[in-house]
Coordinates of C-alpha atoms in Angstrom, one line a residue:
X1 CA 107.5 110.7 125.9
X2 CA 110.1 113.6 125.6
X3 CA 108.5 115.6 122.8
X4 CA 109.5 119.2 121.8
X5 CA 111.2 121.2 119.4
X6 CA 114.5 121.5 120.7
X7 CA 116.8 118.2 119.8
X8 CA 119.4 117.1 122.1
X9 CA 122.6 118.4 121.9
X10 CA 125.1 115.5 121.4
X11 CA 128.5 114.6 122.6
X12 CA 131.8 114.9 119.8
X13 CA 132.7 111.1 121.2
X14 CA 131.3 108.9 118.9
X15 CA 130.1 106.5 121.8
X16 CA 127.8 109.4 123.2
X17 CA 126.0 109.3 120.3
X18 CA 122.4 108.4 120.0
X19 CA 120.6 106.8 117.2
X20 CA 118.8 108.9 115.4
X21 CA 115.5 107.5 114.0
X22 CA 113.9 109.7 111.3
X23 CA 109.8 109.7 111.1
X24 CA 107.4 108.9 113.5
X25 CA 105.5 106.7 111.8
X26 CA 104.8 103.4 113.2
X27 CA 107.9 102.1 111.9
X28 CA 110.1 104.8 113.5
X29 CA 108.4 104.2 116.6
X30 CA 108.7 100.5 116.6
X31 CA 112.7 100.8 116.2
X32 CA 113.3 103.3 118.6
X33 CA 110.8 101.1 121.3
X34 CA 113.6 98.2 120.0
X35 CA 116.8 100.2 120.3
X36 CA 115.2 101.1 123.8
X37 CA 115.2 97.7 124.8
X38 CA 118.7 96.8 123.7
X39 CA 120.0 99.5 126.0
X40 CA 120.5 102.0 123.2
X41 CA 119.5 105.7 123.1
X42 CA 117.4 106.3 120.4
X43 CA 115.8 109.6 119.4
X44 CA 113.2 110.6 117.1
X45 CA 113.3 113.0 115.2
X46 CA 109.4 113.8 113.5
X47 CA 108.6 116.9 111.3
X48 CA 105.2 117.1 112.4
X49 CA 103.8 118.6 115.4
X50 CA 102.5 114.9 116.7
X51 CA 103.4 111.2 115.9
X52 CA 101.8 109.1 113.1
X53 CA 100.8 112.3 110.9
X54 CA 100.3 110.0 108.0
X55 CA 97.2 108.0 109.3
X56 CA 95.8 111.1 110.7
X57 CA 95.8 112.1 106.9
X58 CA 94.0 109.0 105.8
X59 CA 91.1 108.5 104.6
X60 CA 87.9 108.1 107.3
X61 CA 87.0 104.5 106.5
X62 CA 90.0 103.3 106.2
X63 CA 90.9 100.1 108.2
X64 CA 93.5 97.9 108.4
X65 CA 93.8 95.2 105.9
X66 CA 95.9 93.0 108.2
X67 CA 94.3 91.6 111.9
X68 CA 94.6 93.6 115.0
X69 CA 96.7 90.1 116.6
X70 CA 99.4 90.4 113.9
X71 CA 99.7 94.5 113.5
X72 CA 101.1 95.1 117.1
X73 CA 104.2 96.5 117.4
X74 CA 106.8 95.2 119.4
X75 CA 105.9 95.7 123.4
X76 CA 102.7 96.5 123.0
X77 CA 99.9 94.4 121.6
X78 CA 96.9 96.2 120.0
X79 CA 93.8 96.5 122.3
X80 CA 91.1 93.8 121.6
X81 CA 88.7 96.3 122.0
X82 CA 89.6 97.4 118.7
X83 CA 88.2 94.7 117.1
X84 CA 89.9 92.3 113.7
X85 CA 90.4 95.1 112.0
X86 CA 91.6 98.4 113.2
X87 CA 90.5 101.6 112.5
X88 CA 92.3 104.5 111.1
X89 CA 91.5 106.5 114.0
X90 CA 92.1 103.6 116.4
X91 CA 95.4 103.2 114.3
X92 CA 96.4 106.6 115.6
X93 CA 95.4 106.3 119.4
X94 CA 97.6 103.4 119.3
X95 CA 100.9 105.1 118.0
X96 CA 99.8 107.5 120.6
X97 CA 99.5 105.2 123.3
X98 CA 102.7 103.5 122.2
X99 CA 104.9 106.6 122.4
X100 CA 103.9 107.4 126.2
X101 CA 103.9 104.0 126.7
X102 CA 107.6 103.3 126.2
X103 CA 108.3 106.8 127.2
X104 CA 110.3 107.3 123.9
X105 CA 112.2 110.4 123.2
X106 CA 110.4 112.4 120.1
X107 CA 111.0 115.4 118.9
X108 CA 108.4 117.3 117.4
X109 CA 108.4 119.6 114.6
X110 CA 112.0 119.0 113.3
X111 CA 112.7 117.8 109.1
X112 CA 115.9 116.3 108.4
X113 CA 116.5 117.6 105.0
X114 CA 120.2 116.0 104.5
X115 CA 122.0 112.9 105.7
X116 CA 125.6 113.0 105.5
X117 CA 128.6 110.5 107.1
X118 CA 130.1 113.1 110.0
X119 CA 133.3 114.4 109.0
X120 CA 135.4 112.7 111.7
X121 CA 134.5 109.4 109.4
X122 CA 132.5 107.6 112.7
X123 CA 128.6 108.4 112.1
X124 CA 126.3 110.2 110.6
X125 CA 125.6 114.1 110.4
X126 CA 121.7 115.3 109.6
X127 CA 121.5 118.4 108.5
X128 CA 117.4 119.5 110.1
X129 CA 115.1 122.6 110.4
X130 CA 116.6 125.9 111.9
X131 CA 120.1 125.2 110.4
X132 CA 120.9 122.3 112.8
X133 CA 123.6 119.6 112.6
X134 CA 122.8 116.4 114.5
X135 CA 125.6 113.9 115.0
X136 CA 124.5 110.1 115.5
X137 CA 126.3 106.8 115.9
X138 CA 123.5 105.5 113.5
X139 CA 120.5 106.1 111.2
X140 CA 117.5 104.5 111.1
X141 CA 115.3 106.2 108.2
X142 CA 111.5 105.2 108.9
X143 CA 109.8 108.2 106.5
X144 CA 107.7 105.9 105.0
X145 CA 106.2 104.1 101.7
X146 CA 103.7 106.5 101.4
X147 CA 105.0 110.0 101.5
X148 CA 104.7 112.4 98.7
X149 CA 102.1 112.1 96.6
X150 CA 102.5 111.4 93.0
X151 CA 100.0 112.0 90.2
X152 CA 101.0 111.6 86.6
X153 CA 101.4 114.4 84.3
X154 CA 98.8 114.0 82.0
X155 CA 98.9 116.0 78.9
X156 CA 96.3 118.8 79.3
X157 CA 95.7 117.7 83.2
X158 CA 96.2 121.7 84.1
X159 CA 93.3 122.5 81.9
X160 CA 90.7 120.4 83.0
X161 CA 87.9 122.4 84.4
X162 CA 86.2 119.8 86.8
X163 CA 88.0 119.1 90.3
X164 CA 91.1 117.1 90.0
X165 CA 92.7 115.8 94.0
X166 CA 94.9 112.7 94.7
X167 CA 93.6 110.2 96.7
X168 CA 95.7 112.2 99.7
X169 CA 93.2 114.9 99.5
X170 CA 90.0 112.3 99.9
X171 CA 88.2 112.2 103.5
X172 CA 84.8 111.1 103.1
X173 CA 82.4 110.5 100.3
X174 CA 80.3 113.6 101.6
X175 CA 81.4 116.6 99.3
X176 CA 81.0 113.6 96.3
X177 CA 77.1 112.9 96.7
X178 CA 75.0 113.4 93.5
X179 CA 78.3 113.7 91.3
X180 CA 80.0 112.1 88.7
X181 CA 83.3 110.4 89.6
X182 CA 86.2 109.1 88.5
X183 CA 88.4 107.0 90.7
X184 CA 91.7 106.6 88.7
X185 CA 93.9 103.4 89.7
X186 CA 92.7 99.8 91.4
X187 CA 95.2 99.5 93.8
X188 CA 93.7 99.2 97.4
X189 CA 92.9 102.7 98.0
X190 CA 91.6 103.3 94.7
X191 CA 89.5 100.0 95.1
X192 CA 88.1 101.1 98.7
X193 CA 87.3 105.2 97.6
X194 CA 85.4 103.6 95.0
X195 CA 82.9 101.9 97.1
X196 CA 83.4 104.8 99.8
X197 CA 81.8 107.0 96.9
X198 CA 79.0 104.6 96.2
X199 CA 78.1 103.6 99.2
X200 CA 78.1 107.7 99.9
X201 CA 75.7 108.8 97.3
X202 CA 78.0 109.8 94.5
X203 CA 75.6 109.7 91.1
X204 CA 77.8 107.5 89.0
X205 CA 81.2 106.4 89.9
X206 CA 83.9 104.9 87.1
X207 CA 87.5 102.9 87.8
X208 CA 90.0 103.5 85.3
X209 CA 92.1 100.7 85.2
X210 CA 95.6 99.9 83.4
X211 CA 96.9 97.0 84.7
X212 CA 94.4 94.5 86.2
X213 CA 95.0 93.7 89.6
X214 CA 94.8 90.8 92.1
X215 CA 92.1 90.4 94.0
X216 CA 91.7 88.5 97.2
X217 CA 89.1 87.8 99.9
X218 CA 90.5 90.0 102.7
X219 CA 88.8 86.7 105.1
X220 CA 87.5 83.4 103.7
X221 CA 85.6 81.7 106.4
X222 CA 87.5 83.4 109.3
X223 CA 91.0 82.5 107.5
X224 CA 92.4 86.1 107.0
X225 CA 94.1 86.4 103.4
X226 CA 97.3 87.7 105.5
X227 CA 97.8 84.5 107.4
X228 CA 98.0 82.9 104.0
X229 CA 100.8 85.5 103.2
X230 CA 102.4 85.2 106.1
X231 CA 103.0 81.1 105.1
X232 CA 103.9 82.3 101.8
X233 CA 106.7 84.9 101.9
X234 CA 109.6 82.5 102.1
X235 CA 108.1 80.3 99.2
X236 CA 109.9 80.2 95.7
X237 CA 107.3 82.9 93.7
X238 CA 106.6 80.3 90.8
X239 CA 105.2 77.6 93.3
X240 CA 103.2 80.7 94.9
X241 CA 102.2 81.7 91.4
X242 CA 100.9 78.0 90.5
X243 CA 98.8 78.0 93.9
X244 CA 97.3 81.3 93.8
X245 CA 95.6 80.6 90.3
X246 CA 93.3 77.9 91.6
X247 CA 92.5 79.6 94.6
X248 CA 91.2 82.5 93.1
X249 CA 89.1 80.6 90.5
X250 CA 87.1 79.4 93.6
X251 CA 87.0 82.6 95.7
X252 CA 87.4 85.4 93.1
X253 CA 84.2 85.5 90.3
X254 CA 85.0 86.2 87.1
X255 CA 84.5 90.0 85.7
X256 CA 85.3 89.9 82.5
X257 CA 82.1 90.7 81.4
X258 CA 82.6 93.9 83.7
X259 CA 86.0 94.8 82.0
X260 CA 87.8 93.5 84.9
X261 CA 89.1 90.0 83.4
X262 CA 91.7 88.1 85.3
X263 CA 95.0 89.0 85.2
X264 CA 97.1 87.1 83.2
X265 CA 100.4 87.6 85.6
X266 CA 101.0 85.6 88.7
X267 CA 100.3 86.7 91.9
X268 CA 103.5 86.3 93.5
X269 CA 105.1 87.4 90.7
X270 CA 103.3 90.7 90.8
X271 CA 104.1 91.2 94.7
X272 CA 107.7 91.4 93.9
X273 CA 107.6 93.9 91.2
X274 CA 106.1 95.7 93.9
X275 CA 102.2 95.4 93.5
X276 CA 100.2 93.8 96.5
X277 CA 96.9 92.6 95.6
X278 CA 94.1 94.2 96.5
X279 CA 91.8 93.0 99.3
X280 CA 88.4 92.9 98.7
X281 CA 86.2 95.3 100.9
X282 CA 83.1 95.6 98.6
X283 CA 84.7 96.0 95.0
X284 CA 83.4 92.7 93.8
X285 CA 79.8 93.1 94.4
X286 CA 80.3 96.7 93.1
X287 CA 81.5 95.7 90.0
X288 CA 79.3 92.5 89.9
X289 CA 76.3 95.2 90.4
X290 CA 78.0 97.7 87.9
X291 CA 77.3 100.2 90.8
X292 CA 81.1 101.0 90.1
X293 CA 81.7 100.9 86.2
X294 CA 85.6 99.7 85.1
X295 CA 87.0 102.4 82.2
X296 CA 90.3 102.4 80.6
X297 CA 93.3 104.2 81.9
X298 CA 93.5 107.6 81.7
X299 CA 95.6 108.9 78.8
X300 CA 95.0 112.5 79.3
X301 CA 92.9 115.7 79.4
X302 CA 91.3 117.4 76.5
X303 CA 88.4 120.1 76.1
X304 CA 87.1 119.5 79.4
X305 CA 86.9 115.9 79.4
X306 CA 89.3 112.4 80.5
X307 CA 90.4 110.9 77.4
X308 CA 91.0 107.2 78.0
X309 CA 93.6 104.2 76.2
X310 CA 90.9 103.2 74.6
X311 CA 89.9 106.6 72.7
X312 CA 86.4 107.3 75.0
X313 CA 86.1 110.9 76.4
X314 CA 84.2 110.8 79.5
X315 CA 83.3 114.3 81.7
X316 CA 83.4 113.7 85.3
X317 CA 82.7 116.1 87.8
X318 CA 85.7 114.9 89.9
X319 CA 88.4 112.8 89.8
X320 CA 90.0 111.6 92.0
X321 CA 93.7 110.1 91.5
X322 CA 94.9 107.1 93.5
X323 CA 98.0 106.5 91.5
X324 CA 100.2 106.4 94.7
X325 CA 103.0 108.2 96.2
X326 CA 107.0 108.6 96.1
X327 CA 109.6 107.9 98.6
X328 CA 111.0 111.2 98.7
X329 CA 114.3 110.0 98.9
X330 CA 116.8 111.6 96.5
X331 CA 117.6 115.0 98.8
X332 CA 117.7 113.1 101.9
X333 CA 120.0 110.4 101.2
X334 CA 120.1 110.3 97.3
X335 CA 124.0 111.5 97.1
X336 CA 125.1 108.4 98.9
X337 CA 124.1 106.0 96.2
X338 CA 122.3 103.6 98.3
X339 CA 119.0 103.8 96.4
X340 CA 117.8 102.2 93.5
X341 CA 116.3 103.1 90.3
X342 CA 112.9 103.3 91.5
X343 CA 114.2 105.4 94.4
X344 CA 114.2 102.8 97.0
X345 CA 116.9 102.1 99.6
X346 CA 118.5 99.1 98.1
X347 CA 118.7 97.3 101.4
X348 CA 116.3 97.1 104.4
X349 CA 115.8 95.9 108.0
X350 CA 119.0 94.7 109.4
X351 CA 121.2 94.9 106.3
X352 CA 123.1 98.3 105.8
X353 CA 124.8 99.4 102.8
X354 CA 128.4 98.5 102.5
X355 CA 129.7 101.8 101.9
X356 CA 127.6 103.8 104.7
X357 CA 128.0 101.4 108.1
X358 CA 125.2 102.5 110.4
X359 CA 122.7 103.9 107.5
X360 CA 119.0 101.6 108.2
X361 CA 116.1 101.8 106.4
X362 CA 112.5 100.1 107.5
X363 CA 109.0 100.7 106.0
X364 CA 110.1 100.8 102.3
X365 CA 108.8 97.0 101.0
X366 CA 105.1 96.5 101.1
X367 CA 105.7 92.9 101.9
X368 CA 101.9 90.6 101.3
X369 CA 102.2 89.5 104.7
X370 CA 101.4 93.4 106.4
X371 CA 103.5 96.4 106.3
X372 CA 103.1 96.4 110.8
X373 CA 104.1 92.8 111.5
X374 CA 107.2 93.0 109.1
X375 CA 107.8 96.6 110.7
X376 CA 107.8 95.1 114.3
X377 CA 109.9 92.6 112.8
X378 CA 112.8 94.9 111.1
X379 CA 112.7 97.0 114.2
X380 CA 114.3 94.3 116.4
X381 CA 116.6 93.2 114.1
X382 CA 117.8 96.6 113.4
X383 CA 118.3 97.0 117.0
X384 CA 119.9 94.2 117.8
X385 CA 122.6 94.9 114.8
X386 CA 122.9 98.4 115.9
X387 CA 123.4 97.1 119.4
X388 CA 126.2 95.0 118.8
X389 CA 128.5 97.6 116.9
X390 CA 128.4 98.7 120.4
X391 CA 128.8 102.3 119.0
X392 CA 125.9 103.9 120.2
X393 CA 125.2 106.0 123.4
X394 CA 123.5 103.7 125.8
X395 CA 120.7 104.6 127.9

């Protein structure tokens, strides 16, 4: 692995170019690995000091929600030692082991800031850390679904008095034992700190919830809930929608009781507005137990305490905000109108935007069947289209 500060400097013909794959994430990793294997020069470009910064940020008891068989990436299957389901940590020796590995070409410690299409009209220009201009055949943009951190501006949130983090900021249940906690959003983070903080000692721990979620059995009698997804994704989303229902009536119990009712969306439906359904690691039983208590959403802060859509005031000693995260997108590549209104790239994988040829995007759907296999997935296709404009320096 070729890691270091100091880019490559790149030829003025366009077919000396490399790729340029920006983030080394596991999905920037897996398309340069792809590109590699085509016969294409790929190089990454990472702003950290070391690849897969993001899962060394995660929490500690995180683990994947998808198996170890069906999260490799492409050239390099997981290690069975890891067991079904992988480890954050074990998540990050991997993307280490994958780098050296392949012997990929990384540079360290460099942030893109800009994206533009290179003045000779052949390419892309990047405009990275230290004033430098980078001049690729292609673009593959692999910074990741999660990358900023986003929590809502609550009126009064600046004058609340107990600790306020984001989910980001969460490690271990430790610094949380014998206090009062609010866990604000049910997607699967906020599902998983929640237990994490009542398994850890915390004195009293509350989910604020707007929109009830889907809930699934991460493994029903060895039958892991991704295989099921897998089957799924090409299926029209009403007939998903009809099957789900059922299925959860016999797998799911009913919390209603416990203010978490069933949601009265499909499931499929949900999934492609964006919302995958959370996978149960201990919620159920939480909630079940009322060890973990479900509140309304947070409306804002007042005098010290959370005041929730339903008018109650509660005072936590912490809360703890696990309403996601933004793409980041709008200085890197916002200018060239290729992202929605959500701030999404509106293409992925193999398709590129018809008005910037040799612009890529992977890692920016959170598809139900896991964010690694569909990233091994894009990767190769990406190459392969890459590969056949034939514009790219080869290896």
């Amino acid at each position: 692995m070729a890691d270091s500060t100091t880019p490559p400097a790149t030829s003025a013909s366009s077919a000396a170019r490399p790729v340029y794959v920006i983030g080394g994430g596991p999905g920037g990793l897996a398309a340069a690995y792809a590109l590699r294997a085509q016969g294409v020069r790929a190089v990454v470009l990472e702003k950290s000091d070391r690849v897969g910064a993001s899962w060394r940020r995660h929490y500690d008891r995180l683990h994947l929600h998808t198996t170890r068989r069906l999260s490799g990436l492409p050239g390099l299957p997981m290690p069975r030692r890891f067991g079904r389901w992988v480890s954050r940590d074990n998540v990050v020796r991997y993307l280490e082991k994958y780098a050296e590995h392949h012997e990929l070409e990384i540079v360290t410690g460099v942030e893109v800031s800009r994206v533009d299409r290179a003045p000779d009209g052949t390419g892309w220009l990047l405009h990275a850390t230290g004033g430098r201009e980078l001049t690729g055949a292609a673009v593959v943009v692999a910074t990741g679904f999660n990358h900023t951190p986003r929590v809502p501006r609550w009126p009064g949130r600046d004058t609340f008095t107990g600790e306020l983090v984001h989910a980001d900021e969460y490690r271990n249940p430790e610094p949380y034992a014998g206090r009062d906690v609010l866990v604000v959003g049910v997607g699967n983070t906020g599902a998983e700190i929640a237990v994490d903080l009542v398994e850890g000692g915390a004195s009293r721990v509350r989910l604020a919830v707007r929109t009830v979620p889907h809930i699934v059995r991460r493994s029903t009698a060895g039958w892991a809930a991704q295989y099921t997804g897998v089957l799924v994704r090409r299926l029209p989303v009403g007939l998903v929608d009809r099957l789900a229902g059922p299925m959860a009536k016999l797998s799911v119990p009913d919390l209603s009781a416990q203010g978490l009712p069933r949601p009265d969306t499909g499931l499929y439906s949900r999934v492609k507005e964006g919302a995958i359904p959370v996978q149960d690691v201990g919620l159920l039983d939480a909630v079940r137990s009322g060890r973990v208590e479900i509140v309304a959403a947070v409306e804002s802060f007042e005098d010290g305490k959370v005041v929730l859509a339903d008018g109650d005031r509660i005072g936590p000693d912490a809360v703890i905000a696990a309403t996601g995260y933004s793409r980041a997108l709008e200085d890197l590549i916002g200018h060239l109108d290729v992202l929605d209104a959500r701030g999404r790239p509106r293409v992925h994988g193999a398709r590129t935007p018809s008005d910037a040829p040799g612009l890529y995007f992977t890692g920016f759907t959170n598809p139900i069947s896991g964010m690694f296999r569909e990233l091994a997935i894009d990767a190769e296709k990406i190459a392969k289209a890459i590969a056949r404009t034939g514009s790219a320096a080869r290896r």
